[in-house]
PDB file of C-alpha atoms in Angstrom:
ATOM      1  CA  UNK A   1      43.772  36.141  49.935  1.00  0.00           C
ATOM      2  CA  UNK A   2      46.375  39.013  49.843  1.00  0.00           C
ATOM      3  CA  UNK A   3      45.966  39.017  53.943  1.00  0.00           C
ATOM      4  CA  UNK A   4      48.701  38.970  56.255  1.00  0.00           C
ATOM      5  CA  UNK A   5      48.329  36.245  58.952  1.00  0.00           C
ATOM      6  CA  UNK A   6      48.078  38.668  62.055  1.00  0.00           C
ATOM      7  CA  UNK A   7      45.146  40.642  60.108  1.00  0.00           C
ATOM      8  CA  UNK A   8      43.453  36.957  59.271  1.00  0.00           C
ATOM      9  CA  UNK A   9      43.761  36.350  63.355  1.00  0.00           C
ATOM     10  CA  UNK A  10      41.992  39.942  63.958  1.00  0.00           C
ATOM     11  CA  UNK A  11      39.647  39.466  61.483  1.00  0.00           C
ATOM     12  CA  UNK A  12      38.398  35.682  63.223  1.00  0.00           C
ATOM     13  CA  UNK A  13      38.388  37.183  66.902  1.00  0.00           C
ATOM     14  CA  UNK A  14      35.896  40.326  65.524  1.00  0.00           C
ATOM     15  CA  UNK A  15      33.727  37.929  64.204  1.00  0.00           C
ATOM     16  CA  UNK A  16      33.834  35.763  66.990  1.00  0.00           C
ATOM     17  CA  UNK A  17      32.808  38.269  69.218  1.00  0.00           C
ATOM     18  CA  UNK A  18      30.312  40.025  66.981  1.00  0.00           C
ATOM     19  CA  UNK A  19      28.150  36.263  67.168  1.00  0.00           C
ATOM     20  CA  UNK A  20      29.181  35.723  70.172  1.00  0.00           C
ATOM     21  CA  UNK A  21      30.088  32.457  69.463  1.00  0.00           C
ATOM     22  CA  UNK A  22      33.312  30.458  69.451  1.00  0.00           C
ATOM     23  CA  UNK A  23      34.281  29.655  65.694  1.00  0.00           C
ATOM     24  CA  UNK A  24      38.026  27.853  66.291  1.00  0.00           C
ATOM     25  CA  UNK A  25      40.174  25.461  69.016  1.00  0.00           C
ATOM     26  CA  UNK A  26      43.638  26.571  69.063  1.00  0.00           C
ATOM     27  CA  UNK A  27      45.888  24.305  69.021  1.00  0.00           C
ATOM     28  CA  UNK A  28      49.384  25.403  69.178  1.00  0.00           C
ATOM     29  CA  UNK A  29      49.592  27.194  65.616  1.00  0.00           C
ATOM     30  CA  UNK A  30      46.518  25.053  64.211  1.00  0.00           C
ATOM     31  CA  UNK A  31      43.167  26.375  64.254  1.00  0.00           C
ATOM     32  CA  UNK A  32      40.559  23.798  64.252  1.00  0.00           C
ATOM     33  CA  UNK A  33      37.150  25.061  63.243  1.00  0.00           C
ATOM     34  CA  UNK A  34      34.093  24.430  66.322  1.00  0.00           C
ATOM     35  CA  UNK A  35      31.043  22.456  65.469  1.00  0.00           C
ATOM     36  CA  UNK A  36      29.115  25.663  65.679  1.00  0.00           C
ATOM     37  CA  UNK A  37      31.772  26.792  62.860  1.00  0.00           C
ATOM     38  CA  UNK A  38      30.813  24.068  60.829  1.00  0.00           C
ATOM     39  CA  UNK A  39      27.120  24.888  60.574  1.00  0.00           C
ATOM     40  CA  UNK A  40      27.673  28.005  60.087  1.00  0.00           C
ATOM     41  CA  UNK A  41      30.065  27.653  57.332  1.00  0.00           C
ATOM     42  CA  UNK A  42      27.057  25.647  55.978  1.00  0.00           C
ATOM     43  CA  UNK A  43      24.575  28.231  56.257  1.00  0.00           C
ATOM     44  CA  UNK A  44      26.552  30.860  54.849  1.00  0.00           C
ATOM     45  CA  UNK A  45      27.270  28.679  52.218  1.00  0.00           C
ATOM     46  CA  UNK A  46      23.516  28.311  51.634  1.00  0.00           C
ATOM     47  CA  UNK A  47      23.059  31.856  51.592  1.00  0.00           C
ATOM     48  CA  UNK A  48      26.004  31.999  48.953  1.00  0.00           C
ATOM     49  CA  UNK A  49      24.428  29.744  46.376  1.00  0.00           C
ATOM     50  CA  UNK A  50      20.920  31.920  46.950  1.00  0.00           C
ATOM     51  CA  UNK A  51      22.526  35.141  45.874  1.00  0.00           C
ATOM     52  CA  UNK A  52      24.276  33.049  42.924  1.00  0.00           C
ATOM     53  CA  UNK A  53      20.835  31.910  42.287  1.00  0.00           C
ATOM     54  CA  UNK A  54      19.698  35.406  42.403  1.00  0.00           C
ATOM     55  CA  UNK A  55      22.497  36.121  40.204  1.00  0.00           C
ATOM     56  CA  UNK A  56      21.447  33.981  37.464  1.00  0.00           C
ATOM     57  CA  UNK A  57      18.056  35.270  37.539  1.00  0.00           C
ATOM     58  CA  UNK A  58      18.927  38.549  37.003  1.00  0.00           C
ATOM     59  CA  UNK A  59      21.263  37.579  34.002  1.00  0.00           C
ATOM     60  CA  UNK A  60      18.103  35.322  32.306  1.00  0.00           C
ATOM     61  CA  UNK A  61      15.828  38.269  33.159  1.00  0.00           C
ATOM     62  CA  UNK A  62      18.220  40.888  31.688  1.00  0.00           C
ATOM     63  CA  UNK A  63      18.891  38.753  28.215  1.00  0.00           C
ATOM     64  CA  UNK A  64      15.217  37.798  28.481  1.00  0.00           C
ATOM     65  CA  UNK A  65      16.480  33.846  28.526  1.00  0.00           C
ATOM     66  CA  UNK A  66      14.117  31.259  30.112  1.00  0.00           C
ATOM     67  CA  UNK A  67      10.912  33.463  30.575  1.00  0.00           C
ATOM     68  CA  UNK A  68       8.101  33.313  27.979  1.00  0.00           C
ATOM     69  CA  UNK A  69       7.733  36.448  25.948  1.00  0.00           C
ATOM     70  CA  UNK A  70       3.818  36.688  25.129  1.00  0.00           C
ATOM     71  CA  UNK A  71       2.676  38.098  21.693  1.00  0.00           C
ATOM     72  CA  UNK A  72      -1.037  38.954  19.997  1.00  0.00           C
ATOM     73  CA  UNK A  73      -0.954  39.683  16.305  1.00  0.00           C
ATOM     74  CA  UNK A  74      -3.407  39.812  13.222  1.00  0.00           C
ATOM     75  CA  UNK A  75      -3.706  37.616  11.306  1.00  0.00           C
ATOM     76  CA  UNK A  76      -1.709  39.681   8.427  1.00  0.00           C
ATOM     77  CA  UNK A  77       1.572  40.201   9.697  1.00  0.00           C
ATOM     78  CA  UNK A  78       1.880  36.671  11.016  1.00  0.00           C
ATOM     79  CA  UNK A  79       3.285  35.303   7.926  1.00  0.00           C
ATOM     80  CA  UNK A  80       5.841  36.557   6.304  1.00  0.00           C
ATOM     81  CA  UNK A  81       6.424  39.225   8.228  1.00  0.00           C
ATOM     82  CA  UNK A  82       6.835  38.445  11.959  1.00  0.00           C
ATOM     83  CA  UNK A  83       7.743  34.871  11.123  1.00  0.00           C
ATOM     84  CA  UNK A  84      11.017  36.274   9.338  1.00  0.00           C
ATOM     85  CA  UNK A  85      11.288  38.782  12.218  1.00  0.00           C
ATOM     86  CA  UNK A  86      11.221  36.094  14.935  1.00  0.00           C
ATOM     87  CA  UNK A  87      13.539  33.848  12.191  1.00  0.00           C
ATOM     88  CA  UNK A  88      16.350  36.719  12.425  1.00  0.00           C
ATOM     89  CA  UNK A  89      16.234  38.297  15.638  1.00  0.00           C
ATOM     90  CA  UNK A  90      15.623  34.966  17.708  1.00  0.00           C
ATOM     91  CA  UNK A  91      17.317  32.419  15.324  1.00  0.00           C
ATOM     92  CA  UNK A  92      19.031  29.049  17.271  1.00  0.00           C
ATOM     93  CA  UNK A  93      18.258  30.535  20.830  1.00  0.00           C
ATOM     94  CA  UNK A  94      16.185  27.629  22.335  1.00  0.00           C
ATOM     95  CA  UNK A  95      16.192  29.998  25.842  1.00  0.00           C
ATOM     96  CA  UNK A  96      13.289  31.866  24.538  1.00  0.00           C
ATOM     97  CA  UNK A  97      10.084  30.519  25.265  1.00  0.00           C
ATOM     98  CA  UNK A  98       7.140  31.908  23.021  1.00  0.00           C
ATOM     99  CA  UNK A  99       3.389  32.023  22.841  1.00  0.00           C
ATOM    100  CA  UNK A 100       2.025  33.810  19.562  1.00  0.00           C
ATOM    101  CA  UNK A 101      -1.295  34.157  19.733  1.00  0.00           C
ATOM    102  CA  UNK A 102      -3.111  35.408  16.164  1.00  0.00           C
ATOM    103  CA  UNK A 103      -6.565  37.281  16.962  1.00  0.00           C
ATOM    104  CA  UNK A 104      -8.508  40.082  15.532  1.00  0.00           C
ATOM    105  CA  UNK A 105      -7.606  43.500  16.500  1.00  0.00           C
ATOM    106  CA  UNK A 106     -10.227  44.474  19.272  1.00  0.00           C
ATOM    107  CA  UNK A 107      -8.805  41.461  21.242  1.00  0.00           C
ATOM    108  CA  UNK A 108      -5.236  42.169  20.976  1.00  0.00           C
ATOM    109  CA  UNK A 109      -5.656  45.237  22.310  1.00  0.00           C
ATOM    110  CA  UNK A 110      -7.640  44.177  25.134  1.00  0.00           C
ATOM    111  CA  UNK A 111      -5.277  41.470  25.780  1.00  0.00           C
ATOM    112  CA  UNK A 112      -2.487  44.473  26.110  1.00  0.00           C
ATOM    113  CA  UNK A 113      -4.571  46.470  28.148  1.00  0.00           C
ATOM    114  CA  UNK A 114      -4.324  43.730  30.372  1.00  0.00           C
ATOM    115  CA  UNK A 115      -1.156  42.999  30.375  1.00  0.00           C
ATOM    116  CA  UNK A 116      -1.770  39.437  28.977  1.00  0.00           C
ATOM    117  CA  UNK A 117       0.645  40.172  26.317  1.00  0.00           C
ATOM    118  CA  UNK A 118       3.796  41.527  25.987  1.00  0.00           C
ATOM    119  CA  UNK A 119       3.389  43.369  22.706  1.00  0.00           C
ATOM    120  CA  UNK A 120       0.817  43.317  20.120  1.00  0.00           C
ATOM    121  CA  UNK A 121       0.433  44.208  16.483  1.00  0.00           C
ATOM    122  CA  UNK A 122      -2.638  45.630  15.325  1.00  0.00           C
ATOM    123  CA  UNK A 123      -4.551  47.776  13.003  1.00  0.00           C
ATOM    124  CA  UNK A 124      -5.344  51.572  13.690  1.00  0.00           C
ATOM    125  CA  UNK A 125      -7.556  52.640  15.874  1.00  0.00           C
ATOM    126  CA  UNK A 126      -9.708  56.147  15.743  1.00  0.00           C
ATOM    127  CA  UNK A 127      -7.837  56.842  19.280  1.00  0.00           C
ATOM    128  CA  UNK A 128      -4.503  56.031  19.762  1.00  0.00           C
ATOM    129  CA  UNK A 129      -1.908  56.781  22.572  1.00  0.00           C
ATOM    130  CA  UNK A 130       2.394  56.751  22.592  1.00  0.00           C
ATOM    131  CA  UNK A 131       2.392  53.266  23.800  1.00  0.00           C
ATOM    132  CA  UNK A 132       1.650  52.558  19.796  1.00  0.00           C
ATOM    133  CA  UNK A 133       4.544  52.434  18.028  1.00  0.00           C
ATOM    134  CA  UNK A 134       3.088  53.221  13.864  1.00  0.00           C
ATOM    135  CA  UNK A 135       4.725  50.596  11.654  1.00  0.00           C
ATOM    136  CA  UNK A 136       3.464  50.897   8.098  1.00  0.00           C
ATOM    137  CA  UNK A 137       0.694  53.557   7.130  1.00  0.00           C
ATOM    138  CA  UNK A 138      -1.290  53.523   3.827  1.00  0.00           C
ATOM    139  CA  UNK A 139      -4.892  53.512   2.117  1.00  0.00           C
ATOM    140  CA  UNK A 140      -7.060  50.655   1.210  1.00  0.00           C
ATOM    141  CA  UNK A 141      -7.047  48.905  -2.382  1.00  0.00           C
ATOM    142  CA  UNK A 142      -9.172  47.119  -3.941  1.00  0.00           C
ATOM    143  CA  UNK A 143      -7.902  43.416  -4.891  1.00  0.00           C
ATOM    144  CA  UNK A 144      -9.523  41.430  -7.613  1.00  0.00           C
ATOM    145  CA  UNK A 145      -7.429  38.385  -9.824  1.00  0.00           C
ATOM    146  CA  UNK A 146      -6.097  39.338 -13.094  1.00  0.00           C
ATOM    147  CA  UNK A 147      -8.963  39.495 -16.122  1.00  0.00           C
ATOM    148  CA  UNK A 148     -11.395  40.629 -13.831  1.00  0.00           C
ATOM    149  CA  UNK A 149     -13.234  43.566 -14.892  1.00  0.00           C
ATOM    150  CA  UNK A 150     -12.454  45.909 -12.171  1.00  0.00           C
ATOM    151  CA  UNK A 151      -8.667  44.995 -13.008  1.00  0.00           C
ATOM    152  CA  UNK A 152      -7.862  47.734 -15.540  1.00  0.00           C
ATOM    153  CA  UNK A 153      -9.406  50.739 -13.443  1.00  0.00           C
ATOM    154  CA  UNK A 154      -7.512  53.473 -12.370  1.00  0.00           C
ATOM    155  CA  UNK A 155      -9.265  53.752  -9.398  1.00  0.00           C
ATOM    156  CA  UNK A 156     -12.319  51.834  -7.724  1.00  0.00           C
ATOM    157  CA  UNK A 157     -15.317  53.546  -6.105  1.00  0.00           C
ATOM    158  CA  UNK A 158     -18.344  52.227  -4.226  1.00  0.00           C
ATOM    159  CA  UNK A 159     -20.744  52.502  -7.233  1.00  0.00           C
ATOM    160  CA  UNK A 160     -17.942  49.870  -8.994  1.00  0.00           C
ATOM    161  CA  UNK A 161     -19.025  47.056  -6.642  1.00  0.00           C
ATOM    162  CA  UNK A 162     -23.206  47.293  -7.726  1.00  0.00           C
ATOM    163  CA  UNK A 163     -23.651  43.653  -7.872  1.00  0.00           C
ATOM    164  CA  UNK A 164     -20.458  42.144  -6.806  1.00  0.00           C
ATOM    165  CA  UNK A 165     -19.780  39.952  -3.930  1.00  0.00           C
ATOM    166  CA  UNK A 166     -18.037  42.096  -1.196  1.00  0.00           C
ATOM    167  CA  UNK A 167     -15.263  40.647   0.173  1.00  0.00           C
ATOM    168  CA  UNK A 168     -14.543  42.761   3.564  1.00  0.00           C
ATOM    169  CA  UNK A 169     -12.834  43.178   7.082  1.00  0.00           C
ATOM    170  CA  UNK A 170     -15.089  42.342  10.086  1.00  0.00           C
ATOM    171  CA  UNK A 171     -17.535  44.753  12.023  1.00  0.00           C
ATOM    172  CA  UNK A 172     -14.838  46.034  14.593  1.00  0.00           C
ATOM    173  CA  UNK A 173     -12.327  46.858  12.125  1.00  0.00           C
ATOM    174  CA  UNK A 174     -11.826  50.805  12.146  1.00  0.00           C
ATOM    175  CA  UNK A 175     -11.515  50.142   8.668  1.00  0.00           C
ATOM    176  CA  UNK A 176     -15.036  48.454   8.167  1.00  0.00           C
ATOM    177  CA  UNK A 177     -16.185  51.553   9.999  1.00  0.00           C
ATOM    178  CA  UNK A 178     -15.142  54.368   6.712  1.00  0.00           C
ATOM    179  CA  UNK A 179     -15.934  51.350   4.222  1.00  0.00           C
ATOM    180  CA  UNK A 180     -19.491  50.891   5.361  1.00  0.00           C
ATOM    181  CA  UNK A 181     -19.798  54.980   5.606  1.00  0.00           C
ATOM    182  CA  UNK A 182     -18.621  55.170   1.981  1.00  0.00           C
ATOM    183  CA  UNK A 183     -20.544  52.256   0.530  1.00  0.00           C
ATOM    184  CA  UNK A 184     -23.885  54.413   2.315  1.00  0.00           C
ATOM    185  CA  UNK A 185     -22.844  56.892  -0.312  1.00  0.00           C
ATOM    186  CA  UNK A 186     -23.159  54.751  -3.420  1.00  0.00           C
ATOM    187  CA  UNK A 187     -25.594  54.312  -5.664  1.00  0.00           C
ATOM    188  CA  UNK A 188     -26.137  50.441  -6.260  1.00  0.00           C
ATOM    189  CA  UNK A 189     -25.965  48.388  -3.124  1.00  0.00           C
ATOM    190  CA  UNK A 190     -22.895  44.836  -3.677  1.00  0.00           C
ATOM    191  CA  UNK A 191     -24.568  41.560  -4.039  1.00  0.00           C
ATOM    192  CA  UNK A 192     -23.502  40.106  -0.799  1.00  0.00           C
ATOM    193  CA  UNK A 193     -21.150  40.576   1.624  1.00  0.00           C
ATOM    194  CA  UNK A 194     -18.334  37.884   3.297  1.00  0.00           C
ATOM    195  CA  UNK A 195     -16.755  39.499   6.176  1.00  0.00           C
ATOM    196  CA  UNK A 196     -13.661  38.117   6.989  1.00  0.00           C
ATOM    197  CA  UNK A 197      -9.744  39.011   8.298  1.00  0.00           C
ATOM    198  CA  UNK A 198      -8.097  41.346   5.407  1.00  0.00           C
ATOM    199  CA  UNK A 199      -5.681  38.196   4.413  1.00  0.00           C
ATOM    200  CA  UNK A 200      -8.434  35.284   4.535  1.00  0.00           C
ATOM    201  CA  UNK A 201     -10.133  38.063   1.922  1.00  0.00           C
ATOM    202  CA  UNK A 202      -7.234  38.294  -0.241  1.00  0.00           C
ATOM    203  CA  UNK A 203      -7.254  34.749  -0.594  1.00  0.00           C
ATOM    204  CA  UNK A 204     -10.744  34.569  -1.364  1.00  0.00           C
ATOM    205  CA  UNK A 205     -10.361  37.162  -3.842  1.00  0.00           C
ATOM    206  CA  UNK A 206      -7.683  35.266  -5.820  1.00  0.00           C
ATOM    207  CA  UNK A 207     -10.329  32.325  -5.945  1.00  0.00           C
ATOM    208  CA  UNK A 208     -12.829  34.817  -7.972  1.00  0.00           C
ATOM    209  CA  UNK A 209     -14.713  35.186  -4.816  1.00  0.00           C
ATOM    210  CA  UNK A 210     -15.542  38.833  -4.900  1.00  0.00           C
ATOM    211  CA  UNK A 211     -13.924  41.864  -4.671  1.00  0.00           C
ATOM    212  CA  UNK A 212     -11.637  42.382  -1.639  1.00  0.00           C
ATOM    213  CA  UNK A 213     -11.206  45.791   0.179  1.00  0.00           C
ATOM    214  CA  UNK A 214      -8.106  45.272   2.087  1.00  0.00           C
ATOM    215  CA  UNK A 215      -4.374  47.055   2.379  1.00  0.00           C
ATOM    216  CA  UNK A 216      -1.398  46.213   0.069  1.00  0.00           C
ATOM    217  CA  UNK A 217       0.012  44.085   3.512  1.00  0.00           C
ATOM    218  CA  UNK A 218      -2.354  42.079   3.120  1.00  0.00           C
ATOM    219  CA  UNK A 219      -1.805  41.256  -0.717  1.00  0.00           C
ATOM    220  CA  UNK A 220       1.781  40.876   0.077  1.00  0.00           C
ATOM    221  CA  UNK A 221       1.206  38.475   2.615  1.00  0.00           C
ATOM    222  CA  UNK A 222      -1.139  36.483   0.400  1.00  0.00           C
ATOM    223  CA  UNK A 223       1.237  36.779  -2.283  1.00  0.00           C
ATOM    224  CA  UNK A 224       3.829  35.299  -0.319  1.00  0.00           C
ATOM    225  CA  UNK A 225       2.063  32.577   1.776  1.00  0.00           C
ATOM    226  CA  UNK A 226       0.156  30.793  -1.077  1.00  0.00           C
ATOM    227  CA  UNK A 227       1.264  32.856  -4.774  1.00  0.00           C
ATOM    228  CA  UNK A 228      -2.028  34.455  -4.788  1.00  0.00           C
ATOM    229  CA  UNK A 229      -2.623  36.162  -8.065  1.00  0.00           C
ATOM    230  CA  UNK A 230      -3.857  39.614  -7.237  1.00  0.00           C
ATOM    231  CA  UNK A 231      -4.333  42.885  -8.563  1.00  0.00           C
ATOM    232  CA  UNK A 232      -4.436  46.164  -6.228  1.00  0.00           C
ATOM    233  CA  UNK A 233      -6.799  48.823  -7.547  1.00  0.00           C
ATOM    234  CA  UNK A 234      -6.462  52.094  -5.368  1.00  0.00           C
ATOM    235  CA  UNK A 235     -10.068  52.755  -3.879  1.00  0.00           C
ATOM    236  CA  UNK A 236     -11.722  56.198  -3.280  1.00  0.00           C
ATOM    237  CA  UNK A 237     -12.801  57.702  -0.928  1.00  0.00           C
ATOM    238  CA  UNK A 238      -9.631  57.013   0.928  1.00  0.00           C
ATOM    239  CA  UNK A 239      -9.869  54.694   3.783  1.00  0.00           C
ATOM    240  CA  UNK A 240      -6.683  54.806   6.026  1.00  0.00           C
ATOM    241  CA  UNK A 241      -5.367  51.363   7.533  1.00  0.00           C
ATOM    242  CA  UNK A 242      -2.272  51.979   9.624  1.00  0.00           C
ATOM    243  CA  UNK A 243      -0.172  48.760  11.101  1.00  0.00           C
ATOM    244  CA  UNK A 244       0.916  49.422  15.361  1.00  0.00           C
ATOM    245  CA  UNK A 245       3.035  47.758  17.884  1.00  0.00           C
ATOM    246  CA  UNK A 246       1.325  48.523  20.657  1.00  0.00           C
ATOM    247  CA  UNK A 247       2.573  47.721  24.794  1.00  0.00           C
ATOM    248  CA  UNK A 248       0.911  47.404  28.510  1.00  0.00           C
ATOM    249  CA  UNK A 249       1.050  50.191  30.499  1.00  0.00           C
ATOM    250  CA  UNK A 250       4.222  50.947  32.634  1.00  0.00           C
ATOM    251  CA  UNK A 251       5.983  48.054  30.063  1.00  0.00           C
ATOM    252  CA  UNK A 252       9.773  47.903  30.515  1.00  0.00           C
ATOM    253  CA  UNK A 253      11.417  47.538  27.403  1.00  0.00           C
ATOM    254  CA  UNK A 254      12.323  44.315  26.496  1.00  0.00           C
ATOM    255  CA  UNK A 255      15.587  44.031  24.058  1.00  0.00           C
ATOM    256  CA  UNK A 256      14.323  40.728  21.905  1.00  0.00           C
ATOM    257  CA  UNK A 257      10.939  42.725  21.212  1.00  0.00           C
ATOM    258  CA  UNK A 258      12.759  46.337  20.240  1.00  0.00           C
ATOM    259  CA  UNK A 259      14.764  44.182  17.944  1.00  0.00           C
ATOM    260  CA  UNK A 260      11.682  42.100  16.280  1.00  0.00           C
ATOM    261  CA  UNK A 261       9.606  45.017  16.026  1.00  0.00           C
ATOM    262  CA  UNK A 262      12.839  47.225  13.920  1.00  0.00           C
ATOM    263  CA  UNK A 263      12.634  44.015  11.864  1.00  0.00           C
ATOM    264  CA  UNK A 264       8.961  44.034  11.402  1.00  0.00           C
ATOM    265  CA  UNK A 265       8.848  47.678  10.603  1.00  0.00           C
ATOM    266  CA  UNK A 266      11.600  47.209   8.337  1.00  0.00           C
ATOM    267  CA  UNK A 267       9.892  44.438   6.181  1.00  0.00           C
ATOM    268  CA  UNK A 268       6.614  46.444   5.966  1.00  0.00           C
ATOM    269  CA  UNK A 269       8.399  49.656   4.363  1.00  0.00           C
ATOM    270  CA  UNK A 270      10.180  47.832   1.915  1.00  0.00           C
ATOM    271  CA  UNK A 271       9.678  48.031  -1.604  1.00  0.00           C
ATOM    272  CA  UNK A 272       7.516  45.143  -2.942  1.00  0.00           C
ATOM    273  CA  UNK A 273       8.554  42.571  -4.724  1.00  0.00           C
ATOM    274  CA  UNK A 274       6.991  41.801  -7.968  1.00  0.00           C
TER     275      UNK A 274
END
C-alpha cells in the first residue's frame, strides 16, 4: 500500500471514530477485525462491485455495446447500400443489438420525431431542419428496359407517357407532389397508374410494366439486388429527390451511426458501376 504502519494505525482510529464504531480487538501486535467490521467490510464491498457495475455501463454505453441501436429506412437504401454500411462499420461485433425497420418516408420521420428511432434515412422533404444530414442529391429519371421506345430519348417529358402505364412513388412522396404538378401540364393523360416505393417501381419497370419515374438510387439498387435491366432517361421538368439522415431532437451522437452514415454517404456519391 506504500503506507507506513503508524499512518495505517491513524488512519483505522479516524475511521473508527468517524462511525463511531469499534472496527478491531487488539491483541498484542495483532489486530483482529470486530463483527461489526466484518459487515461492514461486506457492505462496502457491495457498494464496490455497484460502482464496478456502474463502470461497465458506462464503458458499453460509451462503445455503444449491449444496447439496441434503432434504425427507419426506405426501402431504397436498404440494400446495397446500408447493408454494406452495417457489413463494414459493424462487421463480427455480436455486442450490437439492431432493429432495422424499412418504411415509407412520412413514417420514418415521424418515428424520429418521436424518438422511436435512433436515425433514419429518408427522402427530401419541402421543409427541412439541421438535424438532416443531405446524403446524395439529384433529379428524377425516367427508367424503362432496353428496346423500349422511350429508351433512345434524350430526355422524357410528361406528354411522352400519353398512354403508358405509370409506374410512380406513393401519394406522400415530396416527389409524387412535382410529378403529379407536371403531369397536370401535359397534354395526353398515362394509361394507368401503379403507385408504389421508387425500388419496387424499378423492378416493375424491368418486367415491361410501365414506365418508372424514380432516382438513379433507386436503379442502382435494383441493379444490384436482382440485375435489373434498366435504362435511365433524364425527365423534364426537373423533379428534385434528395437522400437524408435525419436524428431526434437533443440526439447525442452516437459513434457506430457517424461511422455508418460516412459509409452510406460514401456509397451513394460514388461513381456507378456499369
Amino acid at each position: 500500500m506504500h503506507v507506513t504502519q503508524p499512518a495505517v494505525s491513524r488512519l483505522i482510529r479516524d475511521l473508527e471514530e468517524t462511525i463511531g464504531l469499534s472496527l478491531f480487538q487488539r491483541r498484542g501486535a495483532r489486530l483482529d477485525p470486530t463483527p461489526e467490521a466484518s459487515l461492514l467490510y461486506r457492505e462496502v464491498e457491495r457498494l464496490y462491485l455497484g460502482l464496478d457495475q456502474i463502470a461497465q455501463a458506462a464503458e458499453d454505453i460509451r462503445d455503444h455495446k449491449n444496447i439496441v441501436i434503432r434504425i427507419g429506412t426506405v426501402t431504397s437504401l436498404v440494400r446495397p447500400y446500408l447493408q454494406r454500411a452495417i457489413r463494414d462499420v459493424i462487421g463480427d461485433r455480436r455486442d450490437v443489438p439492431l432493429v432495422i425497420d424499412v418504411e415509407n418516408s412520412r413514417h420514418v420521420w415521424e418515428m424520429v420525431e418521436n424518438a422511436q428511432y435512433d436515425i433514419g434515412f429518408v427522402y427530401r422533404r419541402q421543409r427541412m431542419d439541421d438535424r438532416a444530414r443531405p446524403l446524395r442529391q439529384m433529379t428524377a429519371v425516367a427508367a424503362v428496359p432496353p428496346g423500349h421506345p422511350l429508351a433512345g430519348r434524350a430526355v422524357c417529358t410528361p406528354d411522352d407517357l400519353a398512354g403508358e402505364r405509370l409506374l410512380i412513388p406513393g401519394r406522400n412522396s415530396p416527389a409524387r407532389l412535382a410529378l403529379d404538378s407536371a403531369l397536370a401540364q401535359a397534354a395526353g393523360a398515362p394509361a394507368s397508374l401503379m403507385e408504389s416505393s421508387m425500388l419496387n417501381c424499378c423492378h416493375f419497370a424491368a418486367d415491361g410494366m410501365g414506365v418508372a419515374i424514380v432516382d438513379e438510387i433507386s436503379i442502382r439498387a435494383a441493379r444490384a439486388n436482382a440485375g435489373a435491366a434498366l435504362v435511365a432517361i433524364p425527365f423534364r421538368p426537373e423533379i428534385g429527390v434528395g437522400y437524408y439522415a435525419i436524428r431526434p431532437p437533443g440526439a447525442h451522437r452516437i459513434a457506430i451511426l457517424d461511422a455508418i452514415v460516412a459509409h452510406l454517404e460514401a456509397q451513394l456519391n460514388a461513381p456507378a458501376q456499369v
